[in-house]
Short mmCIF file of N, CA and C in Angstrom, two decimals:
data_model
loop_
_atom_site.label_atom_id
_atom_site.label_comp_id
_atom_site.label_asym_id
_atom_site.label_seq_id
_atom_site.Cartn_x
_atom_site.Cartn_y
_atom_site.Cartn_z
N MET A 1 -24.48 69.46 -2.87
CA MET A 1 -24.80 69.17 -2.99
C MET A 1 -24.24 69.42 -3.99
N LYS A 2 -23.95 70.44 -4.54
CA LYS A 2 -23.60 70.00 -6.18
C LYS A 2 -22.05 69.99 -5.12
N GLN A 3 -21.38 70.14 -4.77
CA GLN A 3 -19.90 69.34 -4.34
C GLN A 3 -19.91 68.12 -4.03
N LEU A 4 -20.94 67.91 -3.37
CA LEU A 4 -21.42 66.26 -3.51
C LEU A 4 -21.47 65.63 -5.53
N PHE A 5 -22.59 65.89 -5.04
CA PHE A 5 -21.62 66.01 -7.16
C PHE A 5 -21.09 65.86 -7.20
N ALA A 6 -20.68 67.45 -7.33
CA ALA A 6 -19.49 66.75 -8.20
C ALA A 6 -18.37 66.06 -7.84
N GLY A 7 -18.04 65.66 -7.00
CA GLY A 7 -16.65 64.86 -5.89
C GLY A 7 -17.61 63.09 -6.34
N LEU A 8 -18.35 63.64 -6.11
CA LEU A 8 -18.90 61.39 -7.16
C LEU A 8 -18.71 61.50 -8.60
N ILE A 9 -18.74 62.22 -9.18
CA ILE A 9 -18.33 62.20 -10.92
C ILE A 9 -16.89 62.03 -11.15
N PHE A 10 -15.88 63.42 -10.16
CA PHE A 10 -14.45 63.34 -10.09
C PHE A 10 -14.24 61.56 -9.57
N ALA A 11 -14.59 61.22 -8.97
CA ALA A 11 -14.40 59.39 -8.14
C ALA A 11 -14.83 59.11 -9.81
N LEU A 12 -15.21 58.52 -9.43
CA LEU A 12 -15.81 57.86 -11.13
C LEU A 12 -15.01 57.51 -12.45
N PHE A 13 -14.65 59.86 -12.60
CA PHE A 13 -14.20 59.89 -13.22
C PHE A 13 -12.43 58.96 -13.29
N LEU A 14 -12.38 59.02 -12.09
CA LEU A 14 -10.52 58.63 -11.34
C LEU A 14 -10.96 56.70 -11.64
N GLY A 15 -11.71 56.19 -11.41
CA GLY A 15 -11.46 55.70 -11.41
C GLY A 15 -12.12 54.42 -12.21
N CYS A 16 -12.50 55.33 -13.67
CA CYS A 16 -12.48 55.09 -15.11
C CYS A 16 -10.87 54.76 -15.46
N SER A 17 -10.95 55.58 -15.17
CA SER A 17 -9.06 56.00 -15.67
C SER A 17 -8.05 55.65 -14.97
N THR A 18 -7.91 54.99 -14.38
CA THR A 18 -7.12 54.29 -13.26
C THR A 18 -7.17 52.40 -13.88
N SER A 19 -8.61 52.02 -13.65
CA SER A 19 -9.22 50.97 -14.43
C SER A 19 -8.40 51.00 -16.05
N PHE A 20 -8.82 51.83 -17.00
CA PHE A 20 -8.54 52.53 -18.16
C PHE A 20 -7.38 52.17 -18.64
N GLY A 21 -6.29 52.90 -17.65
CA GLY A 21 -4.97 53.17 -17.29
C GLY A 21 -4.58 51.25 -17.39
N SER A 22 -4.85 50.34 -16.17
CA SER A 22 -4.20 49.89 -16.09
C SER A 22 -4.55 48.47 -16.96
N ASN A 23 -6.16 48.10 -18.32
CA ASN A 23 -5.82 47.32 -19.46
C ASN A 23 -4.83 48.43 -20.44
N ILE A 24 -4.16 49.10 -19.79
CA ILE A 24 -2.83 49.94 -20.87
C ILE A 24 -1.69 48.67 -20.63
N SER A 25 -1.53 49.33 -19.64
CA SER A 25 -0.73 48.82 -18.85
C SER A 25 -0.50 46.23 -19.58
N GLU A 26 -1.94 46.43 -19.02
CA GLU A 26 -1.64 45.15 -19.88
C GLU A 26 -1.27 44.98 -20.78
N ASN A 27 -1.91 45.07 -21.47
CA ASN A 27 -1.52 44.81 -23.27
C ASN A 27 -0.46 45.21 -23.47
N ASN A 28 0.79 46.36 -22.78
CA ASN A 28 2.43 46.62 -22.78
C ASN A 28 2.89 44.95 -22.64
N ALA A 29 2.22 45.16 -21.35
CA ALA A 29 2.95 43.74 -20.63
C ALA A 29 3.12 42.15 -21.56
N MET A 30 2.28 42.24 -22.99
CA MET A 30 1.72 41.00 -23.08
C MET A 30 3.28 40.56 -24.05
N LYS A 31 3.60 39.56 -23.62
CA LYS A 31 4.82 38.68 -23.64
C LYS A 31 4.21 37.32 -24.45
N ILE A 32 5.51 37.02 -25.62
CA ILE A 32 5.60 35.59 -26.06
C ILE A 32 6.60 34.71 -25.95
N LYS A 33 6.45 33.06 -25.18
CA LYS A 33 7.56 32.67 -25.41
C LYS A 33 7.45 31.59 -26.51
N ILE A 34 8.61 31.73 -27.33
CA ILE A 34 9.15 31.24 -28.81
C ILE A 34 10.61 29.79 -27.87
N SER A 35 10.33 28.64 -28.97
CA SER A 35 10.64 27.23 -28.25
C SER A 35 11.17 26.58 -28.75
N PHE A 36 12.40 25.89 -29.08
CA PHE A 36 13.20 25.48 -29.54
C PHE A 36 14.89 25.12 -29.08
N ASP A 37 14.60 23.17 -29.37
CA ASP A 37 15.57 22.74 -28.91
C ASP A 37 15.88 22.66 -27.70
N ASP A 38 14.82 23.32 -26.32
CA ASP A 38 14.85 23.04 -25.26
C ASP A 38 15.23 24.39 -24.75
N LYS A 39 15.34 25.54 -25.83
CA LYS A 39 15.89 26.48 -25.99
C LYS A 39 14.45 27.03 -25.49
N GLU A 40 14.19 28.32 -25.41
CA GLU A 40 13.15 29.57 -24.87
C GLU A 40 13.75 31.69 -25.21
N VAL A 41 13.14 31.81 -26.26
CA VAL A 41 13.04 33.33 -26.24
C VAL A 41 11.98 33.99 -25.59
N ILE A 42 11.86 34.60 -24.91
CA ILE A 42 11.48 35.76 -24.10
C ILE A 42 11.47 37.55 -25.23
N VAL A 43 10.36 37.73 -25.97
CA VAL A 43 9.81 38.81 -26.70
C VAL A 43 8.58 39.78 -26.07
N GLN A 44 9.01 40.52 -25.53
CA GLN A 44 7.60 42.32 -25.20
C GLN A 44 7.13 42.33 -26.31
N MET A 45 5.61 41.68 -26.51
CA MET A 45 4.80 42.32 -27.92
C MET A 45 5.21 44.10 -28.21
N GLN A 46 4.82 44.60 -29.02
CA GLN A 46 4.04 46.11 -28.92
C GLN A 46 2.87 45.98 -28.60
N ASP A 47 2.06 46.82 -28.48
CA ASP A 47 1.06 47.10 -28.38
C ASP A 47 0.79 48.10 -29.40
N ASN A 48 -0.12 47.09 -30.59
CA ASN A 48 -0.25 47.01 -31.66
C ASN A 48 -0.94 46.69 -32.44
N HIS A 49 -1.39 46.85 -33.42
CA HIS A 49 -3.14 46.21 -33.94
C HIS A 49 -2.21 45.30 -34.77
N ALA A 50 -1.78 44.84 -35.29
CA ALA A 50 -0.15 44.32 -36.32
C ALA A 50 -0.40 43.32 -35.14
N ALA A 51 -0.01 43.66 -33.73
CA ALA A 51 0.96 42.72 -33.63
C ALA A 51 -0.44 42.09 -32.25
N ARG A 52 -1.87 42.75 -31.90
CA ARG A 52 -2.92 41.99 -31.79
C ARG A 52 -2.84 41.03 -32.24
N GLN A 53 -3.05 41.22 -33.44
CA GLN A 53 -3.38 39.84 -34.57
C GLN A 53 -3.01 38.42 -34.76
N PHE A 54 -0.96 38.89 -34.85
CA PHE A 54 -0.64 37.75 -34.49
C PHE A 54 -0.83 37.07 -32.80
N ILE A 55 -0.77 37.84 -31.96
CA ILE A 55 -1.20 37.36 -30.65
C ILE A 55 -2.09 36.01 -30.72
N GLN A 56 -3.05 36.32 -31.52
CA GLN A 56 -4.79 36.31 -31.57
C GLN A 56 -4.44 34.51 -31.65
N MET A 57 -3.12 34.24 -33.10
CA MET A 57 -3.30 32.84 -34.06
C MET A 57 -2.26 32.19 -32.63
N LEU A 58 -1.61 32.55 -32.15
CA LEU A 58 -1.10 31.66 -30.48
C LEU A 58 -1.60 30.58 -30.19
N PRO A 59 -1.81 29.73 -29.49
CA PRO A 59 -0.28 29.16 -30.13
C PRO A 59 -0.42 28.92 -31.24
N ALA A 60 0.51 28.49 -31.71
CA ALA A 60 0.93 27.91 -33.43
C ALA A 60 2.56 28.01 -33.23
N ASP A 61 2.89 26.34 -34.59
CA ASP A 61 3.60 26.21 -34.15
C ASP A 61 4.51 26.95 -35.39
N PHE A 62 5.75 27.40 -36.02
CA PHE A 62 6.33 27.69 -36.95
C PHE A 62 7.64 27.57 -37.50
N GLU A 63 7.72 27.29 -38.64
CA GLU A 63 8.78 26.78 -39.55
C GLU A 63 9.79 28.39 -40.37
N PHE A 64 11.19 28.18 -39.00
CA PHE A 64 11.92 29.80 -39.71
C PHE A 64 13.21 29.19 -40.44
N ILE A 65 13.61 30.09 -41.14
CA ILE A 65 14.93 29.39 -41.99
C ILE A 65 15.34 31.32 -42.16
N ASP A 66 16.61 31.05 -42.29
CA ASP A 66 17.90 32.72 -41.57
C ASP A 66 18.29 32.85 -43.29
N PHE A 67 17.81 34.19 -42.85
CA PHE A 67 17.92 35.00 -43.71
C PHE A 67 19.25 35.94 -44.07
N ALA A 68 19.52 36.04 -44.73
CA ALA A 68 20.72 37.13 -44.94
C ALA A 68 21.98 36.97 -44.11
N GLY A 69 22.35 35.95 -42.65
CA GLY A 69 22.72 35.06 -41.21
C GLY A 69 22.35 36.57 -41.12
N GLU A 70 21.23 37.12 -40.38
CA GLU A 70 21.04 38.61 -39.67
C GLU A 70 19.63 38.16 -39.21
N GLU A 71 18.47 37.33 -39.92
CA GLU A 71 17.38 37.33 -38.57
C GLU A 71 17.11 36.40 -39.81
N LYS A 72 15.94 35.78 -38.82
CA LYS A 72 14.84 34.67 -38.60
C LYS A 72 14.10 34.74 -38.75
N ILE A 73 13.31 34.21 -40.51
CA ILE A 73 12.04 34.68 -40.97
C ILE A 73 11.16 33.38 -39.83
N SER A 74 9.90 33.32 -40.97
CA SER A 74 8.40 32.94 -40.42
C SER A 74 7.79 33.50 -41.82
N GLU A 75 6.59 32.70 -41.54
CA GLU A 75 5.28 32.63 -41.64
C GLU A 75 4.25 32.98 -41.40
N PHE A 76 3.19 33.61 -41.54
CA PHE A 76 1.99 34.51 -40.98
C PHE A 76 1.22 32.90 -40.48
N PRO A 77 0.51 32.30 -40.30
CA PRO A 77 -0.99 30.56 -40.69
C PRO A 77 -1.13 31.79 -41.69
N LYS A 78 -2.30 33.07 -41.17
CA LYS A 78 -3.08 33.37 -41.67
C LYS A 78 -2.25 35.11 -41.74
N PRO A 79 -3.03 35.81 -43.08
CA PRO A 79 -3.08 37.18 -43.10
C PRO A 79 -3.24 37.55 -42.26
N VAL A 80 -2.48 38.29 -42.12
CA VAL A 80 -1.73 39.45 -41.15
C VAL A 80 -2.65 40.84 -42.05
N SER A 81 -3.43 42.34 -41.23
CA SER A 81 -3.75 42.95 -41.73
C SER A 81 -3.00 44.76 -41.41
N LEU A 82 -2.17 44.77 -42.47
CA LEU A 82 -1.08 45.99 -42.26
C LEU A 82 -1.66 47.89 -42.21
N ASN A 83 -3.23 47.80 -42.71
CA ASN A 83 -3.79 48.83 -42.41
C ASN A 83 -3.56 49.81 -40.62
N ASP A 84 -3.33 50.63 -40.89
CA ASP A 84 -3.38 51.83 -39.85
C ASP A 84 -2.06 51.12 -38.98
N ALA A 85 -1.28 49.96 -39.59
CA ALA A 85 0.35 49.88 -38.88
C ALA A 85 1.05 51.10 -38.85
N LYS A 86 1.62 51.19 -38.06
CA LYS A 86 3.32 52.02 -37.88
C LYS A 86 3.90 51.31 -39.19
N ARG A 87 4.35 52.35 -40.29
CA ARG A 87 5.78 51.42 -40.83
C ARG A 87 6.72 52.66 -39.80
N GLY A 88 7.96 51.92 -39.71
CA GLY A 88 9.48 51.96 -39.88
C GLY A 88 9.54 52.08 -38.67
N MET A 89 11.19 51.04 -38.86
CA MET A 89 12.20 50.70 -37.47
C MET A 89 12.94 50.78 -38.04
N ILE A 90 14.25 50.55 -36.94
CA ILE A 90 15.25 50.78 -37.20
C ILE A 90 15.85 48.72 -37.07
N ALA A 91 16.42 48.87 -38.55
CA ALA A 91 16.58 46.42 -38.09
C ALA A 91 18.11 46.60 -37.00
N LYS A 92 17.25 46.45 -35.53
CA LYS A 92 18.04 46.28 -35.48
C LYS A 92 18.25 44.65 -34.66
N ALA A 93 19.69 44.62 -33.62
CA ALA A 93 19.62 43.19 -33.64
C ALA A 93 18.43 42.98 -31.62
N GLY A 94 17.19 41.99 -32.44
CA GLY A 94 16.31 41.86 -30.88
C GLY A 94 15.01 41.88 -31.68
N LYS A 95 15.25 42.54 -33.27
CA LYS A 95 13.73 43.50 -32.52
C LYS A 95 12.64 41.94 -33.56
N MET A 96 11.51 41.85 -33.03
CA MET A 96 11.13 41.91 -33.86
C MET A 96 9.61 42.03 -34.77
N PHE A 97 10.26 41.95 -36.19
CA PHE A 97 9.57 42.71 -37.09
C PHE A 97 8.05 41.88 -37.90
N ILE A 98 7.82 42.35 -38.76
CA ILE A 98 7.14 42.22 -40.40
C ILE A 98 7.25 42.87 -41.65
N TYR A 99 7.76 42.59 -42.37
CA TYR A 99 8.34 42.89 -43.28
C TYR A 99 7.65 42.94 -44.35
N GLU A 100 6.84 44.77 -44.61
CA GLU A 100 5.58 44.21 -45.25
C GLU A 100 5.67 43.79 -46.77
N PRO A 101 7.02 44.24 -47.54
CA PRO A 101 6.73 43.57 -49.00
C PRO A 101 6.19 42.25 -49.13
N TRP A 102 6.78 41.05 -48.58
CA TRP A 102 7.25 40.04 -48.83
C TRP A 102 5.30 39.95 -47.64
N GLY A 103 5.56 40.35 -46.04
CA GLY A 103 4.24 40.21 -45.58
C GLY A 103 4.85 38.55 -44.90
N ASN A 104 5.47 38.94 -44.56
CA ASN A 104 6.48 37.50 -43.42
C ASN A 104 6.57 38.20 -42.24
N PHE A 105 7.11 37.72 -41.04
CA PHE A 105 7.38 38.01 -39.53
C PHE A 105 8.91 37.70 -39.52
N GLY A 106 9.77 38.61 -38.60
CA GLY A 106 10.92 37.92 -38.35
C GLY A 106 11.71 38.08 -36.72
N PHE A 107 13.03 37.68 -37.01
CA PHE A 107 13.50 39.33 -35.77
C PHE A 107 14.80 38.99 -36.30
N PHE A 108 15.15 40.07 -35.31
CA PHE A 108 17.00 40.45 -35.98
C PHE A 108 17.70 39.45 -34.98
N TYR A 109 18.69 39.03 -35.97
CA TYR A 109 19.25 38.79 -34.73
C TYR A 109 21.31 39.83 -34.29
N LYS A 110 21.21 40.49 -35.90
CA LYS A 110 22.50 40.67 -35.74
C LYS A 110 21.83 42.82 -36.44
N ASN A 111 22.83 43.19 -35.62
CA ASN A 111 22.31 44.28 -36.48
C ASN A 111 22.56 45.24 -37.83
N HIS A 112 20.90 44.98 -38.51
CA HIS A 112 21.37 44.99 -39.75
C HIS A 112 21.12 46.81 -40.73
N GLY A 113 21.40 47.63 -39.72
CA GLY A 113 21.03 48.97 -39.93
C GLY A 113 20.72 50.11 -38.80
N THR A 114 21.10 51.39 -39.57
CA THR A 114 21.19 52.82 -38.87
C THR A 114 20.48 53.88 -38.86
N VAL A 115 19.72 53.41 -40.00
CA VAL A 115 17.94 54.07 -40.72
C VAL A 115 16.71 53.51 -40.06
N ILE A 116 16.11 54.69 -40.39
CA ILE A 116 15.07 53.88 -40.23
C ILE A 116 14.34 53.64 -41.54
N ASP A 117 13.92 52.07 -41.06
CA ASP A 117 13.48 51.15 -42.64
C ASP A 117 12.21 51.29 -42.26
N LYS A 118 11.07 52.20 -43.49
CA LYS A 118 10.05 52.07 -44.08
C LYS A 118 8.89 50.89 -44.11
N SER A 119 10.06 49.61 -44.13
CA SER A 119 9.26 48.39 -45.33
C SER A 119 8.84 47.67 -43.82
N LEU A 120 9.24 48.02 -42.26
CA LEU A 120 9.20 46.94 -41.04
C LEU A 120 8.32 47.97 -40.72
N ILE A 121 7.92 46.91 -40.34
CA ILE A 121 6.33 46.70 -38.71
C ILE A 121 7.22 46.51 -37.97
N GLU A 122 6.95 47.56 -36.80
CA GLU A 122 7.34 47.09 -34.85
C GLU A 122 6.91 45.82 -34.52
N LEU A 123 7.22 44.39 -33.82
CA LEU A 123 6.17 43.58 -33.51
C LEU A 123 6.25 43.36 -32.03
N GLY A 124 7.89 43.52 -32.15
CA GLY A 124 7.81 43.48 -30.10
C GLY A 124 9.32 43.51 -30.22
N GLU A 125 10.37 43.36 -29.41
CA GLU A 125 11.63 43.03 -28.57
C GLU A 125 11.80 41.39 -27.70
N ILE A 126 12.57 41.28 -27.95
CA ILE A 126 13.40 40.33 -27.22
C ILE A 126 13.40 40.81 -25.61
N GLU A 127 13.53 40.41 -24.80
CA GLU A 127 14.23 39.94 -23.75
C GLU A 127 14.73 39.18 -23.51
N SER A 128 14.85 38.50 -24.08
CA SER A 128 16.04 37.78 -23.49
C SER A 128 16.58 36.52 -24.40
N GLY A 129 17.62 35.33 -24.36
CA GLY A 129 17.49 34.70 -25.92
C GLY A 129 18.09 34.83 -26.80
N LEU A 130 17.62 36.23 -26.86
CA LEU A 130 18.52 36.57 -28.17
C LEU A 130 20.19 35.18 -28.69
N GLU A 131 20.66 35.26 -27.57
CA GLU A 131 21.45 34.46 -28.14
C GLU A 131 21.72 33.03 -29.07
N TYR A 132 19.71 32.50 -28.04
CA TYR A 132 19.82 31.29 -29.27
C TYR A 132 19.46 31.05 -30.03
N LEU A 133 19.04 32.47 -30.22
CA LEU A 133 18.56 32.73 -31.87
C LEU A 133 19.07 32.87 -33.00
N ALA A 134 20.91 33.76 -32.71
CA ALA A 134 21.81 34.30 -32.77
C ALA A 134 22.39 32.47 -33.71
N GLY A 135 23.20 31.57 -32.24
CA GLY A 135 23.37 30.26 -33.00
C GLY A 135 22.84 29.23 -33.36
N LYS A 136 21.33 29.58 -33.83
CA LYS A 136 21.02 28.51 -34.71
C LYS A 136 21.43 28.54 -36.13
N ARG A 137 21.74 27.32 -35.99
CA ARG A 137 22.39 27.44 -37.20
C ARG A 137 20.82 26.42 -38.53
N GLY A 138 20.98 27.49 -39.61
CA GLY A 138 20.40 26.52 -41.01
C GLY A 138 18.50 27.22 -40.04
N GLY A 139 17.51 26.42 -40.89
CA GLY A 139 16.04 26.99 -40.35
C GLY A 139 15.92 25.38 -39.23
N PHE A 140 14.88 26.24 -38.94
CA PHE A 140 14.75 25.06 -37.84
C PHE A 140 13.00 25.10 -37.17
N SER A 141 12.13 24.67 -36.22
CA SER A 141 10.66 24.73 -35.84
C SER A 141 10.63 25.04 -34.47
N ALA A 142 9.63 25.51 -34.37
CA ALA A 142 9.27 26.07 -33.07
C ALA A 142 7.63 26.48 -32.59
N ARG A 143 7.46 26.68 -31.49
CA ARG A 143 6.03 26.60 -31.22
C ARG A 143 6.55 28.28 -30.02
N ILE A 144 5.51 29.33 -30.74
CA ILE A 144 5.25 30.16 -29.79
C ILE A 144 3.82 30.24 -29.59
N GLU A 145 4.21 30.86 -27.72
CA GLU A 145 2.65 30.93 -27.00
C GLU A 145 3.24 32.24 -26.95
N THR A 146 1.33 32.66 -25.79
CA THR A 146 1.59 33.86 -25.38
C THR A 146 1.78 33.28 -23.48
N LEU A 147 2.67 34.49 -23.35
CA LEU A 147 2.80 34.23 -21.73
C LEU A 147 1.77 34.21 -21.28
N ASN A 148 1.04 35.31 -20.82
CA ASN A 148 -0.21 36.31 -20.10
C ASN A 148 -1.31 36.61 -21.88
N LYS A 149 -2.18 36.78 -20.68
CA LYS A 149 -3.04 37.12 -21.82
C LYS A 149 -4.24 38.03 -21.76
#
């Protein structure tokens, strides 16, 4: 009887941990799409509190400006809490980030550094379409929406 009970507990534990694990992988697989000028940029989002807050704001339209010839930046439609946000990332092409001092977000389309910048919070990484951001001159409007939820 003890073996049967232990087997049932193990099976329940295994089932719970398998389903919990699949939820984590679903969160890790969250992607967003940025659309502008008949182009699409796909971003794999991080599984962190700041990225989840951003995803909750979508779909939404954003106005981007070019900054320093290396990044496209925009403002959040409402404030994002940065409590418990892991700070620090290397500013390399393809990374989506929050710049903590200004509270805005953006995408690096050129490498900006080789050391960890503690004022950056990583939101995601571009999977495809980086060349469209890099080739877009000046400011532009874009629609951002989730690909899966």
